[in-house]
Coordinates of C-alpha atoms and ligand atoms in Angstrom, one line a residue:
M269 CA 109.8 66.4 105.6
D270 CA 108.0 65.4 103.1
G271 CA 104.1 65.8 103.0
D272 CA 105.0 68.0 106.6
E273 CA 102.5 70.6 105.8
I274 CA 102.9 73.9 106.4
T275 CA 99.8 75.9 108.3
I276 CA 99.6 79.2 108.6
D277 CA 97.9 80.7 111.6
P278 CA 97.6 84.6 111.1
W279 CA 97.3 85.5 114.4
G280 CA 99.6 82.2 116.2
S281 CA 103.1 84.0 116.9
A282 CA 105.1 81.2 113.9
Q283 CA 106.2 82.0 111.5
S284 CA 107.7 79.8 108.5
T285 CA 109.9 80.6 106.6
D286 CA 110.4 77.7 103.9
Y287 CA 108.8 81.2 101.7
D288 CA 109.5 78.1 98.4
R289 CA 107.0 75.4 99.8
I290 CA 104.9 77.7 100.8
I291 CA 104.4 79.0 97.4
E292 CA 104.5 75.8 96.1
Q293 CA 102.2 74.6 98.8
F294 CA 99.6 77.6 98.6
G295 CA 100.1 77.7 94.6
L296 CA 101.3 81.3 94.7
T297 CA 103.0 82.4 91.6
S298 CA 106.7 84.2 92.7
L299 CA 107.9 87.4 91.5
D300 CA 111.4 85.9 90.2
G301 CA 112.1 87.2 86.6
W302 CA 108.4 88.6 86.2
P303 CA 108.2 91.9 85.0
L304 CA 107.8 95.5 87.1
E305 CA 107.7 98.2 86.4
N306 CA 109.4 101.0 88.3
P307 CA 110.1 98.4 91.2
T308 CA 110.6 99.5 94.5
K309 CA 114.4 98.2 96.2
L310 CA 111.5 95.7 98.2
H311 CA 110.9 94.0 94.5
R312 CA 114.6 94.3 92.8
R313 CA 116.1 92.2 96.1
G314 CA 113.1 89.6 96.4
I315 CA 111.8 90.5 99.8
V316 CA 108.1 91.2 98.1
F317 CA 108.8 87.0 96.7
A318 CA 105.0 86.0 95.3
H319 CA 101.5 87.0 94.6
R320 CA 98.5 86.3 93.4
D321 CA 96.8 87.4 90.0
L322 CA 99.0 90.4 90.2
D323 CA 98.5 90.3 85.7
V324 CA 95.0 91.6 86.9
V325 CA 96.2 94.5 88.1
Q326 CA 99.3 94.8 85.2
E327 CA 96.5 95.0 82.6
A328 CA 94.5 96.9 83.8
Q329 CA 97.2 99.2 84.7
R330 CA 98.4 99.0 80.8
T331 CA 95.1 99.6 79.7
G332 CA 94.2 102.7 81.8
D333 CA 91.5 101.2 83.6
G334 CA 91.4 102.3 87.3
F335 CA 92.7 99.8 90.2
G336 CA 92.7 100.0 93.8
V337 CA 95.2 99.1 96.3
L338 CA 94.3 97.6 100.3
T339 CA 95.1 96.8 103.3
G340 CA 94.7 97.3 106.9
L341 CA 96.2 97.9 110.0
M342 CA 95.6 96.5 113.6
P343 CA 95.3 99.5 116.0
S344 CA 97.8 98.5 118.5
G345 CA 101.4 99.4 120.0
Q346 CA 103.3 101.5 118.0
M347 CA 104.1 101.2 114.8
H348 CA 107.6 99.6 113.7
M349 CA 110.2 98.8 111.3
G350 CA 108.3 95.4 109.8
H351 CA 104.7 97.6 109.4
S352 CA 106.2 99.6 107.3
M353 CA 107.0 97.6 104.2
V354 CA 103.6 97.5 103.2
V355 CA 103.4 101.4 103.2
E356 CA 106.1 101.4 100.6
Q357 CA 104.3 99.1 98.8
V358 CA 100.8 100.6 99.3
K359 CA 102.6 103.7 98.7
W360 CA 104.7 102.4 95.3
F361 CA 101.0 100.8 93.7
Q362 CA 99.7 104.6 94.1
Q363 CA 102.7 106.7 92.2
Q364 CA 101.5 103.6 90.0
G365 CA 97.9 105.2 89.1
A366 CA 96.0 102.9 92.0
D367 CA 93.2 104.3 94.4
V368 CA 94.2 103.3 97.7
S369 CA 91.7 102.2 100.5
I370 CA 93.1 101.3 104.3
A371 CA 90.9 99.8 106.6
V372 CA 91.9 100.1 110.2
A373 CA 90.6 96.7 111.7
D374 CA 89.4 98.1 115.2
L375 CA 87.4 95.1 115.4
E376 CA 89.3 92.8 114.8
S377 CA 92.1 94.7 117.4
Q378 CA 89.0 94.5 119.7
A379 CA 88.1 91.5 119.4
T380 CA 91.3 89.3 119.4
R381 CA 93.7 92.3 121.8
G382 CA 91.2 93.7 123.5
I383 CA 91.5 97.2 122.2
G384 CA 88.7 99.1 122.8
L385 CA 87.9 101.4 119.0
E386 CA 88.1 104.6 121.3
E387 CA 91.3 103.7 121.3
G388 CA 91.6 102.2 118.4
R389 CA 90.5 105.2 116.5
R390 CA 93.4 107.4 118.7
T391 CA 96.1 104.7 118.2
A392 CA 95.4 104.6 114.2
L393 CA 95.3 108.7 113.6
S394 CA 98.1 109.8 116.0
E395 CA 100.3 106.0 115.3
Y396 CA 99.8 104.5 111.5
I397 CA 98.7 106.8 109.6
A398 CA 100.6 109.6 111.0
H399 CA 103.3 107.4 110.0
Y400 CA 101.6 107.0 106.4
A401 CA 101.5 110.3 105.9
A402 CA 105.1 110.4 106.6
M403 CA 106.1 108.0 104.4
G404 CA 105.4 110.2 101.4
L405 CA 100.9 108.6 100.9
D406 CA 98.7 111.0 99.7
P407 CA 95.5 112.1 100.9
E408 CA 94.2 113.4 98.0
Q409 CA 93.9 108.9 96.6
T410 CA 93.9 107.2 99.7
Q411 CA 90.7 106.9 102.2
V412 CA 91.3 105.4 105.9
Y413 CA 87.8 104.2 107.1
F414 CA 87.2 101.6 110.5
Q415 CA 86.1 98.5 110.7
S416 CA 83.8 99.7 113.1
T417 CA 81.7 102.5 111.2
R418 CA 81.5 101.1 107.9
H419 CA 78.4 99.2 107.4
A420 CA 78.8 98.6 103.8
V421 CA 82.2 96.5 104.8
Q422 CA 80.1 94.4 107.9
R423 CA 77.5 93.1 105.7
L424 CA 79.0 92.1 102.9
G425 CA 81.3 89.9 105.3
F426 CA 77.9 88.7 106.8
H427 CA 76.7 88.2 103.2
L428 CA 79.3 86.3 102.3
G429 CA 79.4 83.6 105.4
K430 CA 76.5 82.3 103.6
R431 CA 78.9 80.4 101.0
T432 CA 81.6 79.4 103.4
N433 CA 81.2 77.1 107.0
L434 CA 83.2 75.8 110.2
S435 CA 85.0 72.9 107.8
E436 CA 86.4 74.9 105.5
F437 CA 87.3 77.1 108.6
E438 CA 89.2 74.4 109.6
A439 CA 91.1 73.6 106.4
I440 CA 92.4 76.7 106.2
Y441 CA 92.9 78.2 109.5
G442 CA 92.9 75.2 111.3
F443 CA 90.0 75.8 113.8
N444 CA 88.7 73.1 116.2
G445 CA 85.5 73.3 118.4
E446 CA 87.3 75.3 120.8
T447 CA 88.2 78.2 118.7
N448 CA 86.9 81.7 120.1
L449 CA 84.1 82.5 117.3
A450 CA 86.2 85.8 117.6
H451 CA 88.5 83.6 115.2
V452 CA 86.0 83.3 113.2
Q453 CA 83.9 86.3 112.6
A454 CA 87.4 88.7 112.0
P455 CA 88.2 86.5 109.4
M456 CA 84.8 87.3 107.5
V457 CA 85.1 91.4 108.0
Q458 CA 88.3 91.4 106.3
V459 CA 86.1 89.7 103.7
G460 CA 84.9 92.5 103.7
D461 CA 87.2 94.9 103.7
I462 CA 88.8 93.2 101.0
L463 CA 85.8 93.3 98.8
H464 CA 83.9 95.7 99.5
P465 CA 85.8 98.2 97.3
Q466 CA 84.9 96.6 94.5
M467 CA 80.9 98.3 94.7
E468 CA 79.5 100.6 92.6
E469 CA 79.5 103.7 96.4
F470 CA 83.1 102.4 96.7
G471 CA 85.2 103.4 93.4
G472 CA 83.3 100.2 90.9
L473 CA 84.4 97.1 89.7
R474 CA 88.1 96.8 89.4
P475 CA 90.8 94.6 90.4
V476 CA 91.8 95.3 93.9
V477 CA 95.4 94.0 95.3
V478 CA 96.3 93.2 98.8
P479 CA 100.3 93.6 99.4
V480 CA 100.5 91.5 103.1
G481 CA 103.0 89.0 104.4
V482 CA 102.3 85.5 103.7
D483 CA 101.0 85.5 107.5
Q484 CA 97.6 86.6 105.9
D485 CA 97.5 84.1 103.1
P486 CA 94.3 82.6 104.4
H487 CA 92.2 85.1 104.3
L488 CA 93.2 86.4 100.5
R489 CA 92.7 82.4 100.0
L490 CA 89.3 82.7 101.6
T491 CA 88.3 85.6 100.0
R492 CA 88.8 84.8 96.5
G493 CA 87.4 81.5 97.2
L494 CA 84.0 83.7 98.4
A495 CA 84.2 85.7 95.6
T496 CA 84.5 83.3 93.0
K497 CA 81.9 81.7 94.7
T498 CA 79.0 84.5 94.1
N499 CA 80.2 84.6 90.4
W500 CA 77.2 84.0 87.8
F501 CA 79.7 83.0 84.7
N502 CA 82.8 81.4 85.0
I503 CA 85.3 80.4 82.3
K504 CA 87.4 78.3 81.7
P505 CA 90.0 77.1 78.5
A506 CA 87.4 75.0 76.4
P507 CA 87.7 71.4 75.6
S508 CA 88.7 72.2 71.9
V509 CA 90.0 75.3 71.1
G510 CA 89.3 79.1 73.0
L511 CA 87.1 79.9 75.9
M512 CA 84.3 78.5 77.2
I513 CA 81.8 80.0 79.6
S514 CA 79.8 78.3 81.8
T515 CA 76.8 79.3 84.0
S516 CA 76.8 78.5 87.9
V517 CA 73.1 79.0 88.7
H518 CA 72.3 79.3 92.6
D519 CA 70.4 80.6 95.3
E520 CA 70.6 84.1 94.1
N521 CA 70.3 84.2 90.8
A522 CA 67.9 81.4 90.7
H523 CA 64.7 84.1 89.8
V524 CA 67.0 85.6 86.9
F525 CA 67.1 81.9 85.4
G526 CA 63.2 81.7 86.3
R527 CA 64.0 78.1 88.9
Q528 CA 61.2 76.5 89.4
P529 CA 60.3 74.5 92.9
N530 CA 61.8 70.7 91.2
G531 CA 64.9 72.5 89.9
R532 CA 63.8 73.6 86.4
L533 CA 64.5 76.4 84.5
D534 CA 62.5 78.3 82.5
K535 CA 63.9 78.1 79.2
N536 CA 62.6 81.2 78.2
K537 CA 64.5 83.2 81.1
V538 CA 67.4 81.0 80.4
A539 CA 67.8 82.1 76.2
E540 CA 67.7 86.4 78.0
V541 CA 70.2 85.3 80.0
F542 CA 72.3 83.8 77.6
Q543 CA 71.1 86.8 74.4
K544 CA 73.3 89.3 76.5
I545 CA 76.1 86.7 76.9
V546 CA 76.3 86.5 73.5
E547 CA 75.6 90.4 73.2
A548 CA 78.6 91.8 76.2
V549 CA 81.2 88.5 74.3
A550 CA 80.6 90.3 70.5
N551 CA 81.0 93.5 71.9
L552 CA 84.4 92.8 72.6
G553 CA 85.0 92.2 69.3
F554 CA 84.0 88.1 69.2
S555 CA 82.3 87.1 65.9
D556 CA 81.6 83.3 66.4
I557 CA 79.9 82.6 69.5
I558 CA 79.0 79.2 70.3
S559 CA 75.5 79.6 72.5
N560 CA 74.6 76.3 74.2
P561 CA 72.1 77.4 76.5
K562 CA 70.7 73.6 77.7
Q563 CA 74.3 72.5 78.3
G564 CA 74.8 76.0 80.4
H565 CA 77.8 77.5 78.5
V566 CA 78.6 79.4 75.2
H567 CA 81.9 79.3 73.5
V568 CA 84.4 81.6 71.8
P569 CA 86.8 79.5 70.0
S570 CA 89.0 81.9 68.3
A571 CA 88.9 83.8 72.4
T572 CA 93.1 83.0 74.2
T573 CA 93.9 83.6 77.3
R574 CA 94.7 87.2 76.7
D575 CA 91.3 87.9 75.9
R576 CA 90.7 86.6 79.2
H577 CA 90.5 89.3 82.0
G578 CA 88.6 91.5 79.0
L579 CA 86.0 88.3 78.9
R580 CA 85.5 88.6 82.6
M581 CA 85.0 92.5 83.3
S582 CA 82.3 92.2 80.8
L583 CA 80.7 89.1 82.3
L584 CA 81.1 90.7 85.6
R585 CA 79.4 93.8 84.6
L586 CA 76.4 91.7 83.0
E587 CA 76.0 89.8 86.8
R588 CA 75.8 93.6 87.9
N589 CA 73.3 94.9 85.4
L590 CA 71.3 91.6 86.4
G591 CA 70.9 92.0 89.6
G592 CA 74.3 89.9 90.8
L593 CA 77.8 91.4 93.0
G594 CA 80.0 91.0 89.9
L595 CA 83.1 90.8 92.6
M596 CA 86.8 89.8 91.5
A597 CA 89.2 87.4 93.4
P598 CA 91.7 90.3 94.6
S599 CA 94.7 90.4 93.5
S600 CA 97.9 89.7 96.7
T601 CA 101.5 90.1 96.9
Y602 CA 103.9 88.7 99.5
H603 CA 106.0 89.8 101.3
H604 CA 109.1 87.6 103.3
F605 CA 109.7 89.1 107.0
A606 CA 112.8 90.8 108.0
V607 CA 114.1 89.0 110.9
G608 CA 114.0 90.8 114.7
L609 CA 117.3 92.5 115.8
T610 CA 118.1 89.4 117.9
G611 CA 118.2 87.1 115.1
S612 CA 114.4 85.7 116.1
K613 CA 111.3 87.4 115.0
M614 CA 110.2 90.4 114.9
S615 CA 107.5 90.7 117.0
S616 CA 106.1 94.5 119.1
S617 CA 105.9 93.1 122.2
Q618 CA 109.4 92.3 122.6
P619 CA 110.7 96.0 121.8
K620 CA 114.2 94.2 122.0
T621 CA 113.4 92.1 118.5
T622 CA 113.0 95.6 116.6
L623 CA 113.6 99.3 115.6
F624 CA 110.2 101.4 116.6
L625 CA 109.5 104.1 114.3
R626 CA 109.5 106.9 117.1
D627 CA 113.2 104.9 118.8
D628 CA 115.6 108.3 119.5
V629 CA 119.0 107.9 117.9
A630 CA 120.3 107.2 121.0
T631 CA 117.7 104.0 121.9
V632 CA 118.6 102.9 117.5
E633 CA 121.9 102.5 118.2
K634 CA 122.0 100.8 120.9
K635 CA 119.4 98.2 119.3
I636 CA 121.5 97.7 116.4
K637 CA 125.0 98.3 118.2
R638 CA 123.4 94.6 120.1
A639 CA 122.1 92.9 117.2
F640 CA 122.4 89.8 116.1
S641 CA 125.8 89.1 113.4
G642 CA 126.9 86.7 110.9
S643 CA 130.6 87.2 111.9
Q644 CA 133.4 84.4 113.4
A645 CA 133.7 83.8 116.7
T646 CA 136.8 86.6 116.6
V647 CA 138.1 89.2 114.4
E648 CA 140.8 86.7 112.7
E649 CA 138.8 84.3 111.9
H650 CA 136.3 86.6 110.5
R651 CA 139.3 87.9 107.8
R652 CA 140.2 84.1 106.9
L653 CA 136.5 82.9 106.7
G654 CA 134.9 85.8 105.7
G655 CA 131.5 86.8 107.2
N656 CA 127.8 85.6 106.6
P657 CA 125.6 88.4 105.8
D658 CA 122.4 86.5 105.0
I659 CA 121.9 86.1 108.4
D660 CA 123.7 89.6 109.8
V661 CA 121.0 91.8 110.8
A662 CA 122.8 94.5 110.8
Y663 CA 123.3 94.1 107.0
Q664 CA 119.9 92.3 106.1
Y665 CA 118.1 95.5 107.8
M666 CA 120.4 97.6 105.3
M667 CA 118.9 95.6 102.5
Y668 CA 115.2 96.0 103.7
F669 CA 114.8 99.3 105.1
F670 CA 117.8 101.4 104.5
E671 CA 119.7 101.7 102.0
D672 CA 118.6 102.0 98.6
D673 CA 121.4 101.9 96.3
D674 CA 121.6 98.2 95.1
A675 CA 125.3 98.7 93.8
Y676 CA 126.6 99.6 97.7
L677 CA 124.9 97.3 99.0
A678 CA 126.2 94.3 96.4
E679 CA 129.5 96.0 98.1
L680 CA 128.7 95.3 101.1
N681 CA 128.3 92.1 101.0
A682 CA 130.7 91.3 99.2
K683 CA 133.0 92.4 101.3
Y684 CA 131.2 91.4 104.2
R685 CA 131.4 87.9 102.9
S686 CA 135.3 88.4 102.0
G687 CA 135.7 89.4 105.1
H688 CA 137.6 92.3 104.9
L689 CA 134.4 94.0 106.8
L690 CA 133.9 93.6 110.6
A691 CA 130.2 93.3 112.0
G692 CA 131.3 96.4 114.6
E693 CA 131.8 97.8 110.5
M694 CA 128.5 96.6 109.6
K695 CA 126.7 97.8 112.0
Q696 CA 128.1 101.3 111.8
E697 CA 126.7 101.3 108.1
C698 CA 123.8 100.6 109.4
I699 CA 123.5 102.7 112.3
E700 CA 124.8 105.4 110.0
R701 CA 121.6 104.7 107.3
A702 CA 119.1 103.7 110.2
V703 CA 119.7 107.6 111.8
A704 CA 119.3 109.6 108.7
W705 CA 115.4 107.4 107.8
M706 CA 114.9 107.8 111.2
S707 CA 115.5 111.6 111.7
H708 CA 113.8 112.1 107.8
L709 CA 111.0 110.3 108.9
G710 CA 110.9 112.4 111.7
E711 CA 110.9 115.3 109.9
M712 CA 108.4 114.3 107.7
R713 CA 106.0 113.6 110.6
D714 CA 106.2 117.0 112.2
Q715 CA 105.4 117.9 108.2
T716 CA 102.5 116.5 107.5
A717 CA 101.2 116.2 110.8
H718 CA 98.9 118.7 110.1
L719 CA 97.5 116.0 106.8
V720 CA 96.2 113.6 109.2
N721 CA 92.9 114.0 109.3
D722 CA 92.5 114.4 105.1
F723 CA 93.9 110.8 104.6
L724 CA 90.8 110.2 106.9
A725 CA 87.0 108.6 104.4
E726 CA 83.8 110.9 104.6
D727 CA 82.3 108.5 106.7
S728 CA 85.4 108.1 109.3
R729 CA 85.9 111.5 109.7
Ligands
LIG190 N1 94.3 91.6 110.0 C1 95.1 92.5 110.0 C2 96.6 91.8 110.6 O1 96.1 91.5 111.9 C3 94.7 94.0 109.4 C4 93.4 93.2 108.2 C5 92.0 93.7 108.2 C6 93.8 93.8 107.0 N2 91.7 93.7 107.5 C7 92.3 93.5 106.0 C8 94.6 93.4 106.3 C9 92.8 93.8 105.1 C10 94.7 93.6 104.9 C11 93.6 93.3 104.1 O2 97.2 92.9 110.6

């Protein structure tokens, strides 16, 4: 129905898979046709389907400026195939030069799932980080930390709480008067997770990208809004030509602008700040700079959208020099959810719906044999009408997880659709690949077990 709004509940069990509408409603940018270097199978197959500000990351990569990737994990239960998708993407970003931060969301799982901090720590290490290591993350370039022990994360989250309110939480998450406050606090801690790598002691100003499933987008919207609200300088297209920098005076920088109790600003102090903006812009090579402190903006007529990133970075640096946080909104990418083995949602609390990374060969075989298939009711009909790989779980799992070779996958797809390949045969293909994949993972898990502690950040050992 038109006008029907999708709401995304990060803690809920229902997930919308209407990805086109999600893109439209939440203002994501489609990755369809977007240029990516050395894309993973998840990117090549449109499974990672949308982003926010990925171009900012790509620009940092192109110019050799650093960038970070951050993800978080709930240390509860066993890790399953669905979880592996983020690891694959984190590893890919790492290979492109990203430094990696991994938040163990122990505060969140304590508050929302009743998992004690000690238990959370054990599970994080033995189940999650063990698999991150096995899947090939580089411990040298990875910092795993715990929400509960990284005070900067909590402080930043608490501090930024000042820039939002319950109405915004209602709008973003659908909260109401009955909402448990753990669900108010957890997103604020996650805001701290996502933004803190930009602080000087955690790597400093740089783009940070967060690869997630769409269920986490509410947190990203919140975080992006909060980062932007703290900024002292904003860049917009100028009404005529070029770009316009405007200043935003708020509680935290009022003293820098000499704001008096009556709201007036101190002309001399404003002039000083504007002089610094002009210098920052001039340092980027612009000579035509029209500074208008009275109106509160600086116009750079020859600047184009391509200059925006460089301008923004130097203004954030200026903001930091003047005592501000200088935070940039995080970038993000979004992936589709793999279907559960039963054809419904994949869920760790329902073992039949997914493959756990520690399932043994017999279990893997059994689960795939019982998986939902996209075949016709009888073999004869299947031969005549063909099957539907779009809903065939065995095919889907090869596409999402187990088969790297695009050409081979396309062949399976065509043969299934035309009825040449039967559901049982597709399952057999999937079982072979899955068993090989899992056995390899198991071997790697043994080989990398001694590295698990090396993934821990210094404040987390
Ligand atoms: N809320 C996330 C989950 O439910 C975990 C998480 C905590 C996270 N902090 C994060 C994810 C930062 C991405 C980025 O799985």
